XYZ file of C-alpha atoms in Angstrom:
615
model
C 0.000 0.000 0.000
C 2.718 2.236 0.610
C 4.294 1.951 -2.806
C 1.212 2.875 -4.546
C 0.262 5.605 -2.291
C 3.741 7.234 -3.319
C 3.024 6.702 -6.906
C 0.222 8.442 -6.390
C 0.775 11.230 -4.760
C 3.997 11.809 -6.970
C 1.223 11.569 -9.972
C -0.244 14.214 -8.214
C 2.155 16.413 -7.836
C 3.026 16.466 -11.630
C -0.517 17.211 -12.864
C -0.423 20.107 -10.390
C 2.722 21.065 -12.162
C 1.060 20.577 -15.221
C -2.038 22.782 -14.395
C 0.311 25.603 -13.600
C 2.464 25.209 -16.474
C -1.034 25.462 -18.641
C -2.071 28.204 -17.455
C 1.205 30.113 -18.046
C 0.691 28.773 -21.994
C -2.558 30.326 -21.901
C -1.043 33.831 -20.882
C 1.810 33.182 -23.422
C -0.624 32.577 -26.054
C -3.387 35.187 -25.120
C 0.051 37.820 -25.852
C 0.468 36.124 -29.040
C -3.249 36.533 -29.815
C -2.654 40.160 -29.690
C 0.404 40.300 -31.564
C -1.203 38.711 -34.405
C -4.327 40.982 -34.391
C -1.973 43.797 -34.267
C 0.306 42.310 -36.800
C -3.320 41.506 -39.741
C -4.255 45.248 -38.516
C -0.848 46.023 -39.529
C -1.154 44.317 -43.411
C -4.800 45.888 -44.275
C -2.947 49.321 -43.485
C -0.440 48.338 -46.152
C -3.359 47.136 -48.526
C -5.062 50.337 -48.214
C -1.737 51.722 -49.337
C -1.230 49.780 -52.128
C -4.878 50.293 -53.174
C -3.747 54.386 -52.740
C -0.868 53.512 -54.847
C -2.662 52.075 -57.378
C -5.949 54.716 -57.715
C -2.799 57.750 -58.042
C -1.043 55.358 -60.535
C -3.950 55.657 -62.458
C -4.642 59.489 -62.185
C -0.958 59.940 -63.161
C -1.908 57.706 -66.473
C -4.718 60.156 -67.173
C -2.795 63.294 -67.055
C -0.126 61.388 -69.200
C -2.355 61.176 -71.763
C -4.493 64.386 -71.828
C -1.027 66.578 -71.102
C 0.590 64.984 -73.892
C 1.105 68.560 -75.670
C 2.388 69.842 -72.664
C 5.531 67.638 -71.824
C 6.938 70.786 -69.777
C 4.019 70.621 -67.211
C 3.448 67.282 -67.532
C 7.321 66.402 -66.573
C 6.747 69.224 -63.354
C 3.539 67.456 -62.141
C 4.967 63.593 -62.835
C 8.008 64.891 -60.785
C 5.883 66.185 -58.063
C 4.074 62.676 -58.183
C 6.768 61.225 -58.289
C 7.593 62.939 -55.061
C 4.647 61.789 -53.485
C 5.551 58.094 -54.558
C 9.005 58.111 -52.778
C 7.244 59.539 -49.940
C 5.271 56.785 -49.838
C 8.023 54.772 -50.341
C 9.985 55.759 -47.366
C 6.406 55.676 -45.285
C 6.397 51.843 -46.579
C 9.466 51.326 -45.842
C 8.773 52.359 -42.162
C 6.051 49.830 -41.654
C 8.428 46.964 -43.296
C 10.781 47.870 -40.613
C 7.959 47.661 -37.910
C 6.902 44.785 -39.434
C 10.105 42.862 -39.019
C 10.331 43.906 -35.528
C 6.845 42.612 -34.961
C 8.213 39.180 -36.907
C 11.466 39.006 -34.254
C 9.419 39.717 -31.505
C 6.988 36.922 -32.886
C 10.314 34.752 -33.537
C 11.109 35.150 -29.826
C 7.920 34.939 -28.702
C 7.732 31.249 -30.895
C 10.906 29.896 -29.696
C 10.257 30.604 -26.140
C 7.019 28.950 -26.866
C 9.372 25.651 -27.844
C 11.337 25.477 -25.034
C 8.233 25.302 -22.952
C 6.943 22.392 -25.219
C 10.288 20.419 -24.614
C 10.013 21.066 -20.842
C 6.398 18.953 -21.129
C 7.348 15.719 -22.203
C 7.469 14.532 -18.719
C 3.912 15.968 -17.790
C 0.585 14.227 -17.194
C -2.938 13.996 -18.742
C -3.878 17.600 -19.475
C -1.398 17.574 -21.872
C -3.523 16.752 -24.928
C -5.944 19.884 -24.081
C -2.876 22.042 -24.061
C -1.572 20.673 -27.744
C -5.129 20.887 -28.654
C -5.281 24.438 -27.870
C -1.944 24.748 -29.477
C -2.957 23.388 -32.753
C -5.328 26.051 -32.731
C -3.310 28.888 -32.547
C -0.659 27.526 -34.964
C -3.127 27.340 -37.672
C -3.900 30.916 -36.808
C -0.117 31.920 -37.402
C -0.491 30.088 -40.152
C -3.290 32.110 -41.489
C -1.075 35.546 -40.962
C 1.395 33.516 -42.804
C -0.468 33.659 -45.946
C -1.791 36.906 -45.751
C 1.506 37.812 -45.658
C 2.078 36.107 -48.695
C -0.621 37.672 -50.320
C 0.716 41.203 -49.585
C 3.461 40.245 -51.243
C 2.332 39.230 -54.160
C -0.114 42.225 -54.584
C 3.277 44.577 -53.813
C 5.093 42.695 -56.883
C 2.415 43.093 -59.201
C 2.703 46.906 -58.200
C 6.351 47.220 -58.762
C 5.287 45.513 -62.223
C 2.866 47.794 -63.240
C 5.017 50.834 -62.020
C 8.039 49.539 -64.185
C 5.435 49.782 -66.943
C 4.426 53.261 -65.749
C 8.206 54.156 -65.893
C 8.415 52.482 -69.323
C 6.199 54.599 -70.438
C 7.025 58.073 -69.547
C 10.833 57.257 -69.974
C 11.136 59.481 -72.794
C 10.230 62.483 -70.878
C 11.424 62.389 -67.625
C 14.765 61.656 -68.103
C 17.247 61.845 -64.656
C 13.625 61.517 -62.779
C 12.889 58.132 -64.013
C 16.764 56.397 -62.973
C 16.031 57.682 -59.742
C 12.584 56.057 -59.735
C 14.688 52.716 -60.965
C 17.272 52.909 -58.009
C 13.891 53.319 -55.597
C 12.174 50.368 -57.446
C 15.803 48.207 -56.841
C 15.216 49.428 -53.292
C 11.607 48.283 -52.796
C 12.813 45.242 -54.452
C 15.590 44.529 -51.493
C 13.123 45.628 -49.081
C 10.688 42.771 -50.016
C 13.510 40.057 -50.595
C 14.387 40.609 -47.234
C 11.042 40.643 -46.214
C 11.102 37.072 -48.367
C 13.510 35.546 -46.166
C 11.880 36.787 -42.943
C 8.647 34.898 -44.099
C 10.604 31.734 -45.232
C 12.515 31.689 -41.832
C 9.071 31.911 -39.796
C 7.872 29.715 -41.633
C 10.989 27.017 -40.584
C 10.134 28.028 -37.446
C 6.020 26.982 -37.736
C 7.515 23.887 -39.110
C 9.923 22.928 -36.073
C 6.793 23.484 -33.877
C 4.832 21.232 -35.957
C 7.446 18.284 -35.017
C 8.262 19.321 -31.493
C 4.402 19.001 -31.173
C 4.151 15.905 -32.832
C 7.300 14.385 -30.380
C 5.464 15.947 -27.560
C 2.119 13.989 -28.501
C 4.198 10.567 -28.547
C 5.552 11.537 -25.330
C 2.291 12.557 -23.671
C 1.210 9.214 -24.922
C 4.011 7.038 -23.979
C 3.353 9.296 -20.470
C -0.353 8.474 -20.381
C 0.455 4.225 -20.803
C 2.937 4.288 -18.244
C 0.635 6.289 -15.939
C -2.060 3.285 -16.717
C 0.469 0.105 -15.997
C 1.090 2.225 -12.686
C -2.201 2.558 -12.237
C -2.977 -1.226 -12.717
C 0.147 -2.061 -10.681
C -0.896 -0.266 -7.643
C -4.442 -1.873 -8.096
C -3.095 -5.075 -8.381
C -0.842 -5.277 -5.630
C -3.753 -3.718 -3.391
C -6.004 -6.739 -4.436
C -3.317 -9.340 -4.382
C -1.376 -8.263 -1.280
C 1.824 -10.587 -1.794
C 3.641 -11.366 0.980
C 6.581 -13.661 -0.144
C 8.224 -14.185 -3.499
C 6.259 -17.093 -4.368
C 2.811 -15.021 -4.333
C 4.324 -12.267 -7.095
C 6.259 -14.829 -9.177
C 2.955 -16.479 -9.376
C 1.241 -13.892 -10.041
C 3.821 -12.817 -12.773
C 3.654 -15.864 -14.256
C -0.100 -16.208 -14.192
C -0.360 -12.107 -16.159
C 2.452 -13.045 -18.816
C 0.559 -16.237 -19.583
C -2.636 -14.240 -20.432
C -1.232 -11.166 -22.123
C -0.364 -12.041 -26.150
C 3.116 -10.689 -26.780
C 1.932 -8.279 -29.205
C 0.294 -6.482 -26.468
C 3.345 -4.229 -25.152
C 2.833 -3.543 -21.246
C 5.523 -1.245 -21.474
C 8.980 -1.423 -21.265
C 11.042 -1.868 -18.133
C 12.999 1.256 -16.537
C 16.856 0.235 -17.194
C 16.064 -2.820 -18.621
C 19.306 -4.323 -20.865
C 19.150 -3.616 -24.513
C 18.951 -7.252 -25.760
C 15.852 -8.135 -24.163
C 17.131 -10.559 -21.858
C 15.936 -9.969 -18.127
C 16.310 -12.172 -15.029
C 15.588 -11.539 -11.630
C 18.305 -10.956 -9.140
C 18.824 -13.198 -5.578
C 15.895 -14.978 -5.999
C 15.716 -19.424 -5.827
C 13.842 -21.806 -4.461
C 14.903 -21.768 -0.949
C 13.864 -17.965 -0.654
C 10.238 -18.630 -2.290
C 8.517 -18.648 0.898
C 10.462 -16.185 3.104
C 8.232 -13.021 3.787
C 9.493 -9.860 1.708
C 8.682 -6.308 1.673
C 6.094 -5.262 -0.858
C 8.167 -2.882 -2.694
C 11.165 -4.974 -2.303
C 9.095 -7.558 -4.176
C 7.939 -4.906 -6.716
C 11.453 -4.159 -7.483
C 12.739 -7.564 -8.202
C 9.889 -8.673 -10.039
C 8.493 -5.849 -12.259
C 6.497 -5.818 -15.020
C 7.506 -4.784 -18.615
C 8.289 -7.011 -22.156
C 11.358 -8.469 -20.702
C 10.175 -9.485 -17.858
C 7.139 -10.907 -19.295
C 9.757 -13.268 -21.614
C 11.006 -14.747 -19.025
C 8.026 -15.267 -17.170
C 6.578 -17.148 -19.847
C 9.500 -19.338 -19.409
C 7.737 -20.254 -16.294
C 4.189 -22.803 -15.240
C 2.388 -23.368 -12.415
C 1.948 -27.072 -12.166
C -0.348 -28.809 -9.374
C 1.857 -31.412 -7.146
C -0.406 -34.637 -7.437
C 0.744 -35.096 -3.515
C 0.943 -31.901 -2.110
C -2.073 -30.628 -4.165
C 0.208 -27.314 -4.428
C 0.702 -25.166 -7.341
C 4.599 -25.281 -8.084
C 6.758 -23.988 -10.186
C 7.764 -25.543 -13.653
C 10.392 -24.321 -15.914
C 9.757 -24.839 -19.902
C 12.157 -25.975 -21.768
C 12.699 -24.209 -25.115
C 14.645 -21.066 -23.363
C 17.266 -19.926 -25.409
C 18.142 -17.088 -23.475
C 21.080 -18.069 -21.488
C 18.663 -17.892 -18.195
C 18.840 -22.069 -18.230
C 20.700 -21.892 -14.575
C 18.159 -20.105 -13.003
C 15.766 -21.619 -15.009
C 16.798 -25.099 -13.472
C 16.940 -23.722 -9.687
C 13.905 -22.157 -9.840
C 12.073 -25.798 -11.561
C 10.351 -27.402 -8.737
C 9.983 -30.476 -10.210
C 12.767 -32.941 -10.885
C 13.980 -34.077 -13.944
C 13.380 -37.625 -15.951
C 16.348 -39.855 -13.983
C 16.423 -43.581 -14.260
C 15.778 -43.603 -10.671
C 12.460 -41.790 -11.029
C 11.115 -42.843 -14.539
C 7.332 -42.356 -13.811
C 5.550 -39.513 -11.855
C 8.567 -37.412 -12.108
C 6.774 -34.343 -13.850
C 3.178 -34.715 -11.454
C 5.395 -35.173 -8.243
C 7.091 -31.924 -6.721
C 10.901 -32.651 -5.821
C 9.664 -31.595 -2.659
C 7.131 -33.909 -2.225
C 8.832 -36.411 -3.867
C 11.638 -36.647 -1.207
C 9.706 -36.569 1.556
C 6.820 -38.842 0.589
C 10.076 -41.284 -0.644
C 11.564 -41.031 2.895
C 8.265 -41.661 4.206
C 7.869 -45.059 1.694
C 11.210 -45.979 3.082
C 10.349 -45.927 6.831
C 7.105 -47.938 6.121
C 7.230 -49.495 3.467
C 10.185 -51.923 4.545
C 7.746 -54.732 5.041
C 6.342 -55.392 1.537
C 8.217 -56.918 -1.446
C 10.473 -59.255 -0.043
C 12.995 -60.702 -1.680
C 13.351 -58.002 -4.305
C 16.062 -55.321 -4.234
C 13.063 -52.816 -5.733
C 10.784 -51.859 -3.177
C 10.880 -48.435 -2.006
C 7.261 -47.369 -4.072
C 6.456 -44.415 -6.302
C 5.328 -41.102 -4.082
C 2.600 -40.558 -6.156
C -0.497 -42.242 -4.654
C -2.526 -44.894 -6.786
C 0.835 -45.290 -8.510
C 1.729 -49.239 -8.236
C 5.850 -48.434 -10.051
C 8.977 -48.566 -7.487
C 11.852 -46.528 -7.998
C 14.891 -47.933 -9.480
C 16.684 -47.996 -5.810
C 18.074 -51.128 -4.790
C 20.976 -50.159 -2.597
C 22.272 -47.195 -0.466
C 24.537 -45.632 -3.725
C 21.246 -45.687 -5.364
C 19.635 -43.861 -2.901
C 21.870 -41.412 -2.290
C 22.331 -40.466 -5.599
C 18.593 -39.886 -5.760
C 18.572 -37.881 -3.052
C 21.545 -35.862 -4.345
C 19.935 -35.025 -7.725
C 17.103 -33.533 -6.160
C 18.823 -31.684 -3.863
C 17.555 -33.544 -0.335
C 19.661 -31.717 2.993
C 19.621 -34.446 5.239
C 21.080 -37.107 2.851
C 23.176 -38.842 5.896
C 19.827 -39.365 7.946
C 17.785 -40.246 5.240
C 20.909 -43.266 3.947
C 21.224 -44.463 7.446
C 17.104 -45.057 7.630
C 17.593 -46.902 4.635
C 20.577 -48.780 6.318
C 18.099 -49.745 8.870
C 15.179 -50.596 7.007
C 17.281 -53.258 4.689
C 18.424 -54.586 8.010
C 14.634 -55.290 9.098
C 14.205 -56.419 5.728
C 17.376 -59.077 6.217
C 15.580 -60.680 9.660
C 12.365 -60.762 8.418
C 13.677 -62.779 4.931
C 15.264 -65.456 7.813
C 12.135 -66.010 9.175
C 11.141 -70.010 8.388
C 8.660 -70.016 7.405
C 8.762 -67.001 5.229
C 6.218 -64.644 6.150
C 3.358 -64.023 3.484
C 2.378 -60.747 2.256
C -0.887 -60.940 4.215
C 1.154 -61.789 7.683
C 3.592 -58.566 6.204
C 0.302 -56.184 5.880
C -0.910 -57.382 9.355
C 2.161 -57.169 11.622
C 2.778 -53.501 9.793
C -0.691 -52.649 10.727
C -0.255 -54.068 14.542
C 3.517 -52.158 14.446
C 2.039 -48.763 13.422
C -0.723 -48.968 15.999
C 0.942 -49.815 18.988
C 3.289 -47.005 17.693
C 0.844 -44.790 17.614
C -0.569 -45.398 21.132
C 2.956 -44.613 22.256
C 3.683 -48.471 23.217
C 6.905 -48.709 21.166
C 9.456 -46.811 19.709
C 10.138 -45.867 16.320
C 11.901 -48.670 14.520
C 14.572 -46.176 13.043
C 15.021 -44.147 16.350
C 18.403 -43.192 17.334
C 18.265 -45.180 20.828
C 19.152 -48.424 18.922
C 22.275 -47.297 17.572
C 25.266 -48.931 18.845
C 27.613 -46.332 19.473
C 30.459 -47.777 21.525
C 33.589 -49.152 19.448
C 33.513 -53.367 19.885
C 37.262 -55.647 19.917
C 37.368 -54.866 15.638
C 38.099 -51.354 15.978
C 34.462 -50.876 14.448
C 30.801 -49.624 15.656
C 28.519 -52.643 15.216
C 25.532 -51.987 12.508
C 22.021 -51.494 13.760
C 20.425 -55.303 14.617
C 16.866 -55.561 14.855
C 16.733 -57.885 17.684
C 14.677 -61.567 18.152
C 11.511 -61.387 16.082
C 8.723 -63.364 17.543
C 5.595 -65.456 15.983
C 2.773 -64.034 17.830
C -0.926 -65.119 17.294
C -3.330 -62.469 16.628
C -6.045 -65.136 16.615
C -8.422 -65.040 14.421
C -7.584 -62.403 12.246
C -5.154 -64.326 10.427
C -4.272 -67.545 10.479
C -0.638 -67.741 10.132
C 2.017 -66.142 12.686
C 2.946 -62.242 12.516
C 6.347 -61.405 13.200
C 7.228 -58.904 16.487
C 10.143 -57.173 17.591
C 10.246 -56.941 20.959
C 13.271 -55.055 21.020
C 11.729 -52.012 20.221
C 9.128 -52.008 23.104
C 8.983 -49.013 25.399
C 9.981 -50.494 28.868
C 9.442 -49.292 32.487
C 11.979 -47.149 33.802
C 12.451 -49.483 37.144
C 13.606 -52.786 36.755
C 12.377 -56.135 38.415
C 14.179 -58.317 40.172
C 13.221 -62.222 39.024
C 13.232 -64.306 42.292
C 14.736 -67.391 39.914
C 17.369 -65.984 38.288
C 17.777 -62.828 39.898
C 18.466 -60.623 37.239
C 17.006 -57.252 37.102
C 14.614 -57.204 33.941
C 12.478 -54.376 32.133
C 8.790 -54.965 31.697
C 6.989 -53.736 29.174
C 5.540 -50.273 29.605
C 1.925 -51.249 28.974
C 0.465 -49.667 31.857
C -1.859 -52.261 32.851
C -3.800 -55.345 32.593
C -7.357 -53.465 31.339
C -5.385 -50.461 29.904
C -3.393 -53.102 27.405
C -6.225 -54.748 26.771
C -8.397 -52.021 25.498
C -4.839 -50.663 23.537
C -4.917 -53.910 21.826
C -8.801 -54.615 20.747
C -8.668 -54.786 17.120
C -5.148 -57.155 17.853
C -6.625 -58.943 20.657
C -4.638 -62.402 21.235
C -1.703 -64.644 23.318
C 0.743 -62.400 21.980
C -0.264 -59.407 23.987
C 0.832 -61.735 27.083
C 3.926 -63.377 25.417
C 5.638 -60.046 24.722
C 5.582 -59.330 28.557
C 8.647 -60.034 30.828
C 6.605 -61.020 33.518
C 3.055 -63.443 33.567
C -0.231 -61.298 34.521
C -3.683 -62.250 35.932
C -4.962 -63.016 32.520
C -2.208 -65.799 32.742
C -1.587 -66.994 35.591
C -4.620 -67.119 38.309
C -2.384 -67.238 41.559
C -3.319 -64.007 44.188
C 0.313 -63.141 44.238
C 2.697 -60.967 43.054
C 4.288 -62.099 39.879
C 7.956 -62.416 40.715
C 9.218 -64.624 38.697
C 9.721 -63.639 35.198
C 8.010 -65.480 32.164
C 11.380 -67.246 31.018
C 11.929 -69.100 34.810
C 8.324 -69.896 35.078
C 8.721 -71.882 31.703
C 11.494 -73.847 32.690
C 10.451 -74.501 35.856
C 7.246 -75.946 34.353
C 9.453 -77.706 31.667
C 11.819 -79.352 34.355
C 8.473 -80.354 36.712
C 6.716 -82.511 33.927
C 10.348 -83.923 33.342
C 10.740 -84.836 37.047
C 6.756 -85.300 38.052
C 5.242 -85.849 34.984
C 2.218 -83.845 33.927
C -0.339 -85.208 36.458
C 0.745 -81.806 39.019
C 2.524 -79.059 37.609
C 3.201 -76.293 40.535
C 3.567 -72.856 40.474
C 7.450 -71.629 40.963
C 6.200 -69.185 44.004
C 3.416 -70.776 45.984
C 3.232 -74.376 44.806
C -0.503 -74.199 43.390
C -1.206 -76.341 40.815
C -1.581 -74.740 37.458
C -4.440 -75.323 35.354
C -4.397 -76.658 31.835
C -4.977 -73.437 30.054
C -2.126 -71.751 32.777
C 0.296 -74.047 31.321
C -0.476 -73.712 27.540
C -0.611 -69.859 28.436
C 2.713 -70.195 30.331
C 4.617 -73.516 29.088
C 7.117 -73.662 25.892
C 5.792 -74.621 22.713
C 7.810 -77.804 23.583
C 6.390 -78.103 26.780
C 3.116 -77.607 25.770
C 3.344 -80.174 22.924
C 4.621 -82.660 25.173
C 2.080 -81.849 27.815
């Protein structure tokens, strides 16, 4: 708002100028007015001379002929009209004089008037009134102009008709008539001079006839620029841009719609090959808030910048649902650089032959990190199996080992390649124990124990698999840090929602903070952080089965039906039943802490799979 309220109030300011400037024209031209009354008052003085001239011209021809017997008398009174002629002469010659002063001060008055026309080619939209009224008064001038002419003329064809007058009484008047010759050479000067002085004004109508027509160009070329301001300030009011992504697109989106025939005007100190590009601007400074006229600055409007806007798409991520930025690629402008950092969307690579023009680079790295830290338990047994980023898309990218990755990540410009490698590190290491599974888990057992993984994740029961609590970071007896190991995987029994075994890791099981002593072994062991008996069974509804009790350290109630405290762990409890049925047989199998006998269903809940098959 602040840029366009100074454009407008400069805009302001120049009209005013403009209005004042007018009305000093008006003055100017109200004196010329006068000048040029006085100057045709001036000309029908001479014509009533001339017509003077001519009606005693013509008395002098009558007395010729009727005093032709008298030559003596006739000589005396052609002498004294003759007299009267040169004082006419010299009285004409007067006004010429005034008359040329009347033309210099006009001169003056004319090139004055041209300076002030060169001073207006910066003003505003009054201007046209002012060359109107201009126009106006040149034709005017113009008018004198040829009255002037006509004077002229009607002078020559008197200095004619007096040579014939001269011709005529030549015989008679002798020393009288060479006078009247070096008179009529005179008069002739007098109007030659009077020739040039019309020929130079009228050079000087016809350098105000161009300086006006340069002056309407520039009022014009004044008047557009005034309207792209206009539309500029209006546009940015509407718009209200707040980072370099909002202009750009908005840029973009104007440069796409305007035909390149239709000039929007030209940029101020734009470079003379037509070749513009913005200055400090890439992708990682799209989003970071700018100044408004900062922005306007770096991203104006104008026929350069409009070519290399058009060089430029929005294109709607088909993840992110985001218009993004898409470089075309038939530039030939030497912008190809920029072109590239500014492209949002990565190139065709053989490690991304599919989606890559839907899929922001972006989007594409995330959602790909994102198919790597879940999607490790699908596609076994083939080195392709991190999946497209592009939903409904059933392709995998062309990644089968860390190089690959990395490489992928490096083309498309990813900042956290290390972290993103060592996930993948990880995940083919889950990958590696759940191949040495026997029997080889199915795709449906795959989909299930990801399902069961990602819930109890979610209800904060265990960690992330790729969290950096499992690295080893001590140095073992090689001189090396061991890789990540996933830990035992066990075959729980979600009952019946499949049939088959889903695999566990219990290694990655939040655990209590306090240990537990085992009264068997007496080693200090972490249980499970599931919070409870009713608490882990409502966590575990939709997974409900004997696993929910296997995965825990120590038995439970839902077990073991004894009224004591469960102190020792899971592990002793199963040997000790184990080593009872060896030594007793299976007709009394006691419990290791109070010596009740256990139930059937306690010692398929608690026993082996050994021990319970031989039981």
């Amino acid at each position: 708002m602040g840029f366009g309220n100074n454009k407008k109030d400069q805009l302001k300011s120049q009209v005013e100028n403009l209005w004042a400037l007018n009305r000093d024209l008006n003055e100017r031209l109200k004196d010329k007015d006068w000048r040029l009354g006085a100057l045709e008052e001036h000309g029908t003085h001479l014509q009533d001379k001339v017509n003077n001239l001519q009606l005693l011209c013509r008395e002098l021809t009558d007395q010729s002929r009727n005093e032709t017997e008298n030559s003596t008398n006739g000589v005396a009174v052609l002498n004294e009209k003759l007299r009267v002629v040169g004082q006419d002469r010299e009285t004409l010659k007067t006004e010429i004089d005034i008359t040329n002063a009347i033309n210099d001060t006009l001169r003056q008055q004319l090139s004055d008037h041209i300076k002030t026309e060169q001073n207006l080619c910066e003003e505003g939209n009054e201007l046209q009134k002012t060359v109107k009224s201009l126009r106006e008064r040149l034709w005017i001038s113009i008018k004198a102009i040829r009255t002037l002419k006509e004077e002229k003329a009607g002078l020559q064809v008197r200095l004619r008709y007096l040579e014939e007058l001269v011709e005529c009484t030549n015989g008679r008047t002798g020393g009288d008539i060479e006078s009247f010759y070096n008179e009529k050479d005179t008069l002739r000067k007098s109007n030659a001079n009077l020739h040039e002085q019309l020929k130079a004004h009228t050079q000087l109508i016809a350098e105000l006839r161009s300086g006006k027509s340069a002056l309407e160009v520039q009022h014009t070329a004044l008047q557009r620029q005034y309207s792209i301001l206009q539309s500029e300030a209006s546009t940015l009011r509407k718009t209200k841009p707040r980072t370099m992504r909002s202009l750009l697109a908005i840029r973009v989106v104007e440069a796409a719609y305007v035909a390149p025939s239709l000039e929007r005007g030209d940029d101020p100190g734009g470079p003379a090959d037509g070749h513009w590009s913005p200055l400090g601007i890439s992708v990682g400074k799209l989003d970071s808030p700018v100044d408004l006229e900062e922005l306007a600055d770096q991203l104006p409007t104008g026929t350069s910048a409009d070519s290399f806007y058009r060089l430029l798409t929005l294109q709607i991520c088909s993840v992110c649902t985001k218009p993004k930025l898409k470089a075309l690629k038939n530039d030939r402008s030497g912008n190809n650089k920029l072109l590239e950092s500014l492209d949002e969307f990565p190139a065709k690579r053989s490690y991304f032959p599919c989606c890559y023009g839907v899929v922001c680079a972006e989007c594409m790295i995330k959602r790909t990190c994102e198919n790597v830290e879940s999607g490790w338990w699908h596609r076994l047994g083939s080195l392709q199996w991190v999946a497209c980023p592009r939903k409904g898309c059933e392709e995998m990218l062309v990644i089968r080992c860390e190089g690959d990755l990395q490489g992928f990540l490096e083309m498309n410009g990813d900042t956290e390649i290390g972290a993103h490698v060592k996930m993948y590190e990880k995940a083919l290491a889950l990958r590696r124990a759940l191949e040495s599974l026997e029997p080889h888990p199915t795709p449906e057992t795959l989909l299930a124990a990801s399902k069961l993984h990602a819930h109890l994740q979610k209800q904060n029961y265990i960690h992330s698999f790729f969290s950096p609590r499992f690295e080893a970071t001590e140095i073992d007896e090689s001189g090396c840090i061991p890789d990540f190991e996933p830990g035992t995987i066990t075959q729980a029994d979600i009952g019946s929602r499949t049939a088959a075994k889903i695999p566990v890791f219990g290694r990655f099981f939040r655990r209590q903070a306090i240990p537990k002593t085992c009264i068997v072994c007496s080693q200090a062991k972490f249980e499970v952080a599931y919070g409870g008996v009713e608490e882990w069974e409502k966590a575990c509804v939709e997974f409900k089965g004997k696993w929910m009790w296997d995965m825990l350290v120590f038995p439970t109630k839902r077990v073991q039906e004894c009224e004591h405290e469960f102190e020792a762990c899971r592990s002793c409890t199963a040997d000790y039943i184990a080593s009872a049925l060896e030594s007793t047989g299976c007709d009394r199998l006691p419990c290791p802490q109070c010596d009740r006998a256990l139930t059937d269903s306690e010692v398929r809940r608690l026993g082996n799979s050994s021990t319970v098959e031989r039981y």
